[in-house]
mmCIF file of C-alpha atoms in Angstrom:
data_model
loop_
_atom_site.group_PDB
_atom_site.id
_atom_site.type_symbol
_atom_site.label_atom_id
_atom_site.label_comp_id
_atom_site.label_asym_id
_atom_site.label_seq_id
_atom_site.Cartn_x
_atom_site.Cartn_y
_atom_site.Cartn_z
ATOM 1 C CA MET A 1187 -35.174 79.902 113.063
ATOM 2 C CA ALA A 1188 -33.424 82.670 114.324
ATOM 3 C CA GLN A 1189 -31.242 80.354 116.477
ATOM 4 C CA GLU A 1190 -30.286 78.230 113.863
ATOM 5 C CA GLU A 1191 -29.171 81.049 111.991
ATOM 6 C CA GLU A 1192 -27.372 82.588 114.557
ATOM 7 C CA ALA A 1193 -26.054 78.687 115.189
ATOM 8 C CA SER A 1194 -24.925 79.309 111.526
ATOM 9 C CA THR A 1195 -23.063 82.314 112.393
ATOM 10 C CA SER A 1196 -21.339 80.933 114.995
ATOM 11 C CA VAL A 1197 -19.974 77.550 113.492
ATOM 12 C CA ALA A 1198 -18.996 79.878 110.461
ATOM 13 C CA SER A 1199 -17.295 82.069 113.011
ATOM 14 C CA GLU A 1200 -15.660 79.638 114.692
ATOM 15 C CA VAL A 1201 -14.588 77.874 111.451
ATOM 16 C CA ALA A 1202 -13.028 80.768 110.124
ATOM 17 C CA GLU A 1203 -11.484 81.728 113.453
ATOM 18 C CA SER A 1204 -9.942 77.827 113.121
ATOM 19 C CA THR A 1205 -8.804 78.447 109.547
ATOM 20 C CA SER A 1206 -6.832 81.994 110.411
ATOM 21 C CA GLU A 1207 -5.354 80.268 113.213
ATOM 22 C CA PHE A 1208 -3.303 77.493 111.364
ATOM 23 C CA LEU A 1209 -3.014 78.951 108.421
ATOM 24 C CA GLY A 1210 -1.352 82.336 110.349
ATOM 25 C CA VAL A 1211 -3.693 84.438 108.164
ATOM 26 C CA ASP A 1212 -6.689 87.212 109.160
ATOM 27 C CA LEU A 1213 -9.184 85.700 106.385
ATOM 28 C CA ASN A 1214 -11.312 88.185 108.049
ATOM 29 C CA ALA A 1215 -8.893 90.724 106.874
ATOM 30 C CA ILE A 1216 -8.742 89.648 103.641
ATOM 31 C CA GLY A 1217 -12.288 89.496 103.004
ATOM 32 C CA GLU A 1218 -12.562 92.841 103.824
ATOM 33 C CA LYS A 1219 -9.398 93.818 101.617
ATOM 34 C CA ILE A 1220 -11.276 92.107 98.763
ATOM 35 C CA THR A 1221 -14.081 93.886 99.031
ATOM 36 C CA GLU A 1222 -12.759 96.738 99.073
ATOM 37 C CA THR A 1223 -10.633 96.110 96.124
ATOM 38 C CA VAL A 1224 -13.974 94.879 93.992
ATOM 39 C CA SER A 1225 -15.973 97.794 95.435
ATOM 40 C CA LEU A 1226 -12.564 100.700 94.493
ATOM 41 C CA TYR A 1227 -12.032 99.156 91.148
ATOM 42 C CA GLY A 1228 -15.349 97.705 89.952
ATOM 43 C CA LEU A 1229 -16.637 100.852 89.327
ATOM 44 C CA SER A 1230 -14.215 101.255 86.955
ATOM 45 C CA ILE A 1231 -14.093 98.496 84.925
ATOM 46 C CA LEU A 1232 -17.349 98.027 84.360
ATOM 47 C CA ALA A 1233 -16.826 102.360 83.460
ATOM 48 C CA ALA A 1234 -14.183 100.401 81.380
ATOM 49 C CA ILE A 1235 -15.764 98.522 79.410
ATOM 50 C CA VAL A 1236 -18.365 100.732 78.835
ATOM 51 C CA ILE A 1237 -15.638 102.847 77.386
ATOM 52 C CA PHE A 1238 -14.384 100.239 75.063
ATOM 53 C CA VAL A 1239 -18.356 98.984 73.937
ATOM 54 C CA VAL A 1240 -19.239 103.032 73.120
ATOM 55 C CA GLY A 1241 -15.642 104.164 71.350
ATOM 56 C CA ARG A 1242 -15.642 101.636 69.195
ATOM 57 C CA PHE A 1243 -18.930 101.644 68.143
ATOM 58 C CA LEU A 1244 -18.460 105.866 67.420
ATOM 59 C CA ALA A 1245 -15.086 104.469 65.625
ATOM 60 C CA ASN A 1246 -17.584 102.189 63.172
ATOM 61 C CA LEU A 1247 -19.773 104.595 62.456
ATOM 62 C CA VAL A 1248 -16.770 107.813 62.074
ATOM 63 C CA THR A 1249 -15.106 105.035 59.958
ATOM 64 C CA LYS A 1250 -19.002 104.736 57.782
ATOM 65 C CA GLY A 1251 -19.454 108.170 57.486
ATOM 66 C CA LEU A 1252 -15.890 108.845 56.286
ATOM 67 C CA ARG A 1253 -15.988 105.920 53.911
ATOM 68 C CA GLY A 1254 -19.672 107.603 52.342
ATOM 69 C CA VAL A 1255 -18.712 111.072 52.511
ATOM 70 C CA MET A 1256 -15.615 110.321 50.256
ATOM 71 C CA GLU A 1257 -17.716 107.951 47.933
ATOM 72 C CA LYS A 1258 -20.270 111.016 47.485
ATOM 73 C CA ARG A 1259 -16.922 113.023 46.374
ATOM 74 C CA ASN A 1260 -15.918 109.812 43.976
ATOM 75 C CA ILE A 1261 -12.369 109.472 45.837
ATOM 76 C CA ASP A 1262 -10.397 106.660 44.365
ATOM 77 C CA ALA A 1263 -11.689 103.854 45.812
ATOM 78 C CA SER A 1264 -7.766 102.637 47.007
ATOM 79 C CA LEU A 1265 -8.141 105.863 48.406
ATOM 80 C CA VAL A 1266 -11.482 105.357 50.740
ATOM 81 C CA GLY A 1267 -10.594 101.317 51.256
ATOM 82 C CA PHE A 1268 -6.869 102.876 52.455
ATOM 83 C CA ALA A 1269 -7.623 105.771 54.265
ATOM 84 C CA THR A 1270 -11.168 104.442 55.949
ATOM 85 C CA GLY A 1271 -8.956 101.283 57.702
ATOM 86 C CA LEU A 1272 -6.136 103.962 59.083
ATOM 87 C CA THR A 1273 -9.376 105.746 60.849
ATOM 88 C CA HIS A 1274 -10.140 103.145 62.323
ATOM 89 C CA ALA A 1275 -7.101 101.422 63.607
ATOM 90 C CA LEU A 1276 -5.870 105.165 65.136
ATOM 91 C CA LEU A 1277 -9.585 105.610 67.003
ATOM 92 C CA MET A 1278 -9.502 101.571 67.984
ATOM 93 C CA THR A 1279 -6.290 103.064 70.148
ATOM 94 C CA PHE A 1280 -7.333 106.381 71.238
ATOM 95 C CA VAL A 1281 -10.658 104.246 72.772
ATOM 96 C CA ILE A 1282 -8.274 101.523 74.106
ATOM 97 C CA ILE A 1283 -5.738 104.086 76.040
ATOM 98 C CA ALA A 1284 -9.033 106.024 77.360
ATOM 99 C CA ALA A 1285 -10.507 102.577 78.637
ATOM 100 C CA LEU A 1286 -7.359 101.487 80.027
ATOM 101 C CA SER A 1287 -6.343 104.705 81.342
ATOM 102 C CA ARG A 1288 -9.871 105.471 83.190
ATOM 103 C CA ILE A 1289 -9.023 101.766 85.156
ATOM 104 C CA GLY A 1290 -6.166 103.423 86.612
ATOM 105 C CA ILE A 1291 -3.169 102.961 84.481
ATOM 106 C CA GLN A 1292 -1.159 105.910 83.927
ATOM 107 C CA THR A 1293 -1.316 107.046 79.935
ATOM 108 C CA THR A 1294 1.622 108.577 80.046
ATOM 109 C CA SER A 1295 3.335 105.557 81.246
ATOM 110 C CA LEU A 1296 1.383 103.645 78.418
ATOM 111 C CA VAL A 1297 2.031 106.072 76.364
ATOM 112 C CA ALA A 1298 5.697 105.206 76.895
ATOM 113 C CA ILE A 1299 4.785 101.706 76.737
ATOM 114 C CA ILE A 1300 3.210 101.736 73.382
ATOM 115 C CA GLY A 1301 6.441 104.020 72.101
ATOM 116 C CA ALA A 1302 9.405 101.410 73.489
ATOM 117 C CA ALA A 1303 6.764 98.310 72.071
ATOM 118 C CA GLY A 1304 6.141 99.263 68.980
ATOM 119 C CA LEU A 1305 9.519 99.750 68.528
ATOM 120 C CA ALA A 1306 10.703 96.258 69.904
ATOM 121 C CA VAL A 1307 6.907 95.263 67.295
ATOM 122 C CA GLY A 1308 8.275 97.394 64.426
ATOM 123 C CA LEU A 1309 11.779 95.619 64.738
ATOM 124 C CA ALA A 1310 10.110 92.924 65.071
ATOM 125 C CA LEU A 1311 7.516 92.965 62.203
ATOM 126 C CA GLN A 1312 9.424 95.017 59.235
ATOM 127 C CA GLY A 1313 8.033 92.942 56.456
ATOM 128 C CA SER A 1314 4.037 94.501 58.286
ATOM 129 C CA LEU A 1315 5.621 98.202 57.990
ATOM 130 C CA SER A 1316 7.387 97.685 54.430
ATOM 131 C CA ASN A 1317 3.769 96.217 53.584
ATOM 132 C CA PHE A 1318 2.363 99.796 54.852
ATOM 133 C CA ALA A 1319 4.924 101.738 53.693
ATOM 134 C CA ALA A 1320 3.981 100.027 49.577
ATOM 135 C CA GLY A 1321 0.983 100.652 50.559
ATOM 136 C CA VAL A 1322 1.077 104.481 50.835
ATOM 137 C CA LEU A 1323 3.789 104.447 47.656
ATOM 138 C CA ILE A 1324 0.575 102.928 45.898
ATOM 139 C CA ILE A 1325 -1.831 105.050 46.841
ATOM 140 C CA ILE A 1326 0.223 108.384 45.813
ATOM 141 C CA PHE A 1327 1.902 107.388 43.006
ATOM 142 C CA LYS A 1328 -1.289 105.012 41.817
ATOM 143 C CA PRO A 1329 0.361 102.525 39.855
ATOM 144 C CA TYR A 1330 -3.046 100.848 39.895
ATOM 145 C CA ARG A 1331 -6.206 101.657 41.316
ATOM 146 C CA VAL A 1332 -9.383 99.377 42.222
ATOM 147 C CA GLY A 1333 -11.527 98.083 39.145
ATOM 148 C CA ASP A 1334 -7.660 97.658 37.086
ATOM 149 C CA TYR A 1335 -6.895 94.697 35.444
ATOM 150 C CA VAL A 1336 -2.809 93.884 36.604
ATOM 151 C CA VAL A 1337 0.099 91.523 36.189
ATOM 152 C CA ALA A 1338 1.957 92.007 39.639
ATOM 153 C CA SER A 1339 4.923 89.519 40.876
ATOM 154 C CA GLY A 1340 2.754 86.468 39.056
ATOM 155 C CA ALA A 1341 -0.490 87.042 40.634
ATOM 156 C CA GLU A 1342 -3.003 88.435 37.484
ATOM 157 C CA GLY A 1343 -7.042 89.331 37.560
ATOM 158 C CA VAL A 1344 -8.658 92.482 38.764
ATOM 159 C CA VAL A 1345 -7.719 94.432 41.824
ATOM 160 C CA GLU A 1346 -10.485 94.504 44.155
ATOM 161 C CA ASP A 1347 -8.988 96.485 47.507
ATOM 162 C CA ILE A 1348 -6.599 98.201 48.574
ATOM 163 C CA GLY A 1349 -5.671 97.422 52.277
ATOM 164 C CA ILE A 1350 -3.045 98.946 54.575
ATOM 165 C CA PHE A 1351 -1.067 96.241 53.560
ATOM 166 C CA THR A 1352 -1.675 93.935 51.482
ATOM 167 C CA THR A 1353 -4.060 94.027 47.957
ATOM 168 C CA THR A 1354 -6.466 91.978 47.085
ATOM 169 C CA VAL A 1355 -6.580 90.536 43.053
ATOM 170 C CA VAL A 1356 -9.152 88.387 42.500
ATOM 171 C CA THR A 1357 -8.862 85.429 39.173
ATOM 172 C CA LEU A 1358 -10.531 85.125 35.985
ATOM 173 C CA ASP A 1359 -11.757 82.215 37.995
ATOM 174 C CA HIS A 1360 -13.303 84.061 40.303
ATOM 175 C CA ARG A 1361 -9.733 82.868 42.931
ATOM 176 C CA THR A 1362 -9.071 85.623 45.259
ATOM 177 C CA GLN A 1363 -5.016 86.412 45.601
ATOM 178 C CA ILE A 1364 -3.999 88.537 48.683
ATOM 179 C CA ILE A 1365 -0.768 89.849 47.889
ATOM 180 C CA PRO A 1366 1.960 91.873 50.444
ATOM 181 C CA ASN A 1367 1.554 95.218 49.211
ATOM 182 C CA SER A 1368 5.679 95.302 49.280
ATOM 183 C CA VAL A 1369 5.089 92.350 47.328
ATOM 184 C CA ALA A 1370 3.269 94.161 44.526
ATOM 185 C CA THR A 1371 5.410 96.525 44.283
ATOM 186 C CA SER A 1372 8.756 94.952 44.160
ATOM 187 C CA GLY A 1373 9.206 93.865 40.572
ATOM 188 C CA VAL A 1374 7.586 95.264 37.631
ATOM 189 C CA ILE A 1375 3.537 96.068 37.242
ATOM 190 C CA GLU A 1376 1.620 95.802 34.619
ATOM 191 C CA ASN A 1377 -1.566 96.995 34.373
ATOM 192 C CA TYR A 1378 -4.011 96.435 31.064
ATOM 193 C CA THR A 1379 -6.842 98.615 32.521
ATOM 194 C CA LYS A 1380 -4.325 102.461 32.337
ATOM 195 C CA LYS A 1381 -4.489 103.423 29.048
ATOM 196 C CA GLY A 1382 -8.275 101.549 28.460
ATOM 197 C CA ILE A 1383 -7.331 99.861 25.053
ATOM 198 C CA ARG A 1384 -5.281 96.552 24.665
ATOM 199 C CA ARG A 1385 -4.168 94.906 21.634
ATOM 200 C CA LEU A 1386 -5.440 90.850 20.929
ATOM 201 C CA ASP A 1387 -2.320 88.510 19.672
ATOM 202 C CA ILE A 1388 -3.238 85.715 18.088
ATOM 203 C CA VAL A 1389 -1.031 83.664 15.929
ATOM 204 C CA PRO A 1390 -3.162 81.394 13.237
ATOM 205 C CA GLY A 1391 -0.412 79.405 11.405
ATOM 206 C CA VAL A 1392 -0.904 78.131 7.656
ATOM 207 C CA SER A 1393 0.095 75.028 5.548
ATOM 208 C CA TYR A 1394 2.762 76.808 3.133
ATOM 209 C CA GLY A 1395 0.837 75.115 -0.026
ATOM 210 C CA ASP A 1396 -2.184 77.630 1.209
ATOM 211 C CA ASP A 1397 -1.966 81.325 -0.842
ATOM 212 C CA ILE A 1398 -1.005 83.975 1.806
ATOM 213 C CA ARG A 1399 -2.721 86.920 -0.067
ATOM 214 C CA LYS A 1400 -5.562 85.202 0.343
ATOM 215 C CA VAL A 1401 -5.151 84.256 3.777
ATOM 216 C CA LYS A 1402 -4.069 87.277 4.711
ATOM 217 C CA LYS A 1403 -6.981 88.986 3.266
ATOM 218 C CA VAL A 1404 -8.857 86.578 4.965
ATOM 219 C CA LEU A 1405 -7.410 87.468 8.680
ATOM 220 C CA GLU A 1406 -8.768 91.502 7.163
ATOM 221 C CA GLU A 1407 -11.953 90.267 6.682
ATOM 222 C CA ILE A 1408 -13.093 88.929 10.359
ATOM 223 C CA ILE A 1409 -11.422 92.037 12.285
ATOM 224 C CA ALA A 1410 -13.394 94.723 9.401
ATOM 225 C CA ALA A 1411 -16.645 92.699 10.184
ATOM 226 C CA GLU A 1412 -16.593 92.758 14.234
ATOM 227 C CA PRO A 1413 -17.647 96.139 15.354
ATOM 228 C CA ARG A 1414 -15.812 96.074 18.674
ATOM 229 C CA VAL A 1415 -12.664 96.632 17.070
ATOM 230 C CA LEU A 1416 -11.236 100.321 17.294
ATOM 231 C CA ALA A 1417 -9.973 101.495 13.751
ATOM 232 C CA GLU A 1418 -7.298 103.514 15.646
ATOM 233 C CA PRO A 1419 -4.635 102.205 16.342
ATOM 234 C CA LYS A 1420 -4.706 100.971 13.524
ATOM 235 C CA PRO A 1421 -5.264 96.684 12.926
ATOM 236 C CA PHE A 1422 -2.565 94.453 11.836
ATOM 237 C CA VAL A 1423 -2.284 91.537 10.115
ATOM 238 C CA GLY A 1424 0.705 90.182 8.455
ATOM 239 C CA VAL A 1425 3.367 87.143 7.823
ATOM 240 C CA ALA A 1426 4.926 86.513 10.755
ATOM 241 C CA GLU A 1427 7.286 83.660 10.876
ATOM 242 C CA MET A 1428 8.272 80.842 8.193
ATOM 243 C CA ALA A 1429 7.853 78.044 11.074
ATOM 244 C CA ASP A 1430 9.207 74.743 10.677
ATOM 245 C CA SER A 1431 5.373 73.112 9.571
ATOM 246 C CA SER A 1432 3.741 76.125 9.260
ATOM 247 C CA VAL A 1433 3.177 80.423 7.690
ATOM 248 C CA ASN A 1434 2.651 81.829 10.562
ATOM 249 C CA PHE A 1435 0.559 84.896 10.573
ATOM 250 C CA ALA A 1436 0.841 88.217 13.155
ATOM 251 C CA PHE A 1437 -3.016 88.765 13.786
ATOM 252 C CA ARG A 1438 -3.417 91.780 15.562
ATOM 253 C CA PRO A 1439 -6.637 94.490 16.493
ATOM 254 C CA TRP A 1440 -6.793 96.525 19.138
ATOM 255 C CA VAL A 1441 -10.116 96.522 20.939
ATOM 256 C CA LYS A 1442 -10.169 98.022 24.890
ATOM 257 C CA VAL A 1443 -10.056 96.716 27.744
ATOM 258 C CA GLU A 1444 -13.591 95.194 28.832
ATOM 259 C CA ASP A 1445 -14.224 93.684 24.981
ATOM 260 C CA TYR A 1446 -10.468 91.735 25.269
ATOM 261 C CA TRP A 1447 -11.446 88.232 26.608
ATOM 262 C CA ASP A 1448 -14.694 87.847 24.409
ATOM 263 C CA LEU A 1449 -12.744 88.938 21.196
ATOM 264 C CA PHE A 1450 -10.114 86.577 22.262
ATOM 265 C CA PHE A 1451 -12.397 84.088 21.802
ATOM 266 C CA HIS A 1452 -14.533 85.119 19.841
ATOM 267 C CA PHE A 1453 -11.838 85.765 16.844
ATOM 268 C CA ASN A 1454 -10.110 82.223 17.603
ATOM 269 C CA GLU A 1455 -13.146 80.543 16.474
ATOM 270 C CA GLN A 1456 -14.019 82.425 13.379
ATOM 271 C CA ILE A 1457 -10.624 82.127 12.169
ATOM 272 C CA LYS A 1458 -11.234 78.440 12.516
ATOM 273 C CA ILE A 1459 -14.941 78.461 10.607
ATOM 274 C CA ARG A 1460 -13.170 80.696 7.909
ATOM 275 C CA PHE A 1461 -10.750 79.002 7.499
ATOM 276 C CA ASP A 1462 -12.541 75.913 6.288
ATOM 277 C CA GLU A 1463 -14.946 77.747 4.550
ATOM 278 C CA GLU A 1464 -11.853 78.926 2.224
ATOM 279 C CA ASP A 1465 -10.038 75.785 2.891
ATOM 280 C CA ILE A 1466 -7.249 77.430 3.760
ATOM 281 C CA THR A 1467 -5.393 74.452 6.130
ATOM 282 C CA ILE A 1468 -4.143 74.701 9.639
ATOM 283 C CA PRO A 1469 -1.485 72.309 9.562
ATOM 284 C CA PHE A 1470 -0.075 69.807 12.410
ATOM 285 C CA PRO A 1471 3.165 70.097 13.411
ATOM 286 C CA GLN A 1472 5.946 67.211 10.990
ATOM 287 C CA ARG A 1473 8.580 66.020 10.669
ATOM 288 C CA ASP A 1474 10.906 64.087 7.817
ATOM 289 C CA VAL A 1475 12.478 60.886 9.433
ATOM 290 C CA HIS A 1476 15.156 59.418 6.209
ATOM 291 C CA LEU A 1477 15.942 55.392 7.578
ATOM 292 C CA PHE A 1478 19.406 54.767 5.932
ATOM 293 C CA GLN A 1479 20.576 50.288 5.899
ATOM 294 C CA GLU A 1480 23.628 49.915 6.412
ATOM 295 C CA LYS A 1481 25.403 46.805 3.923
#
């Protein structure tokens, strides 16, 4: 058995020597170099991996702890999301630098490279930087907060999250709209939640043959019967327009923001029911056409 192993070793050595002579390189030296490199950098690479894994865990832990502390102190939810996201990004940057420096990459050189790369990326990603700057402005000036009902750059719904680069809005039919912060702040922002109240505008139309005083009384009774209508500002009912086919009324009660849509549908239903009960006519659009016969 020992003789067979010695024979195999001898054959392997002869093959290695023959290959070295054929290629003109010293395979034994290359093998020793590889072994030396693995032994030299293997532990460093392993240590770098450990630093990255542990650092990532600690970064997540710190971010989670920061979120918990800020939420306990009732800090604005938009600021919580922005601050924790930025903190996590900075911590992970330090973790990556520490891991790379453990491999042997000079930290000063790495910082210089990151700075140069950051400048190049910044020029290439000016939109992202403007989104970041817009996110900072949103946090500082608070045109809207998490939970507000807003209309911004064509998106309408409840603000679910304000991130470093984007704002997430959930529509009434539960569609998620993600808006770049720079786009959200580039136009007019309508915030329906900020004041806490909202005016409900409905325009019921009646025929010209109906008594407008009776119509006004019925509409006022509909408002008076609903306890969710605010006493101040006072609701308004009046003739708004003498249209082609109808006399249009302005029906404008003030309600809390959270009651707006429930009362919108409720009042439309009640107006139709009461008009039917009071024999008030809701006219259809009509047009008179006169025909002339040429002789």
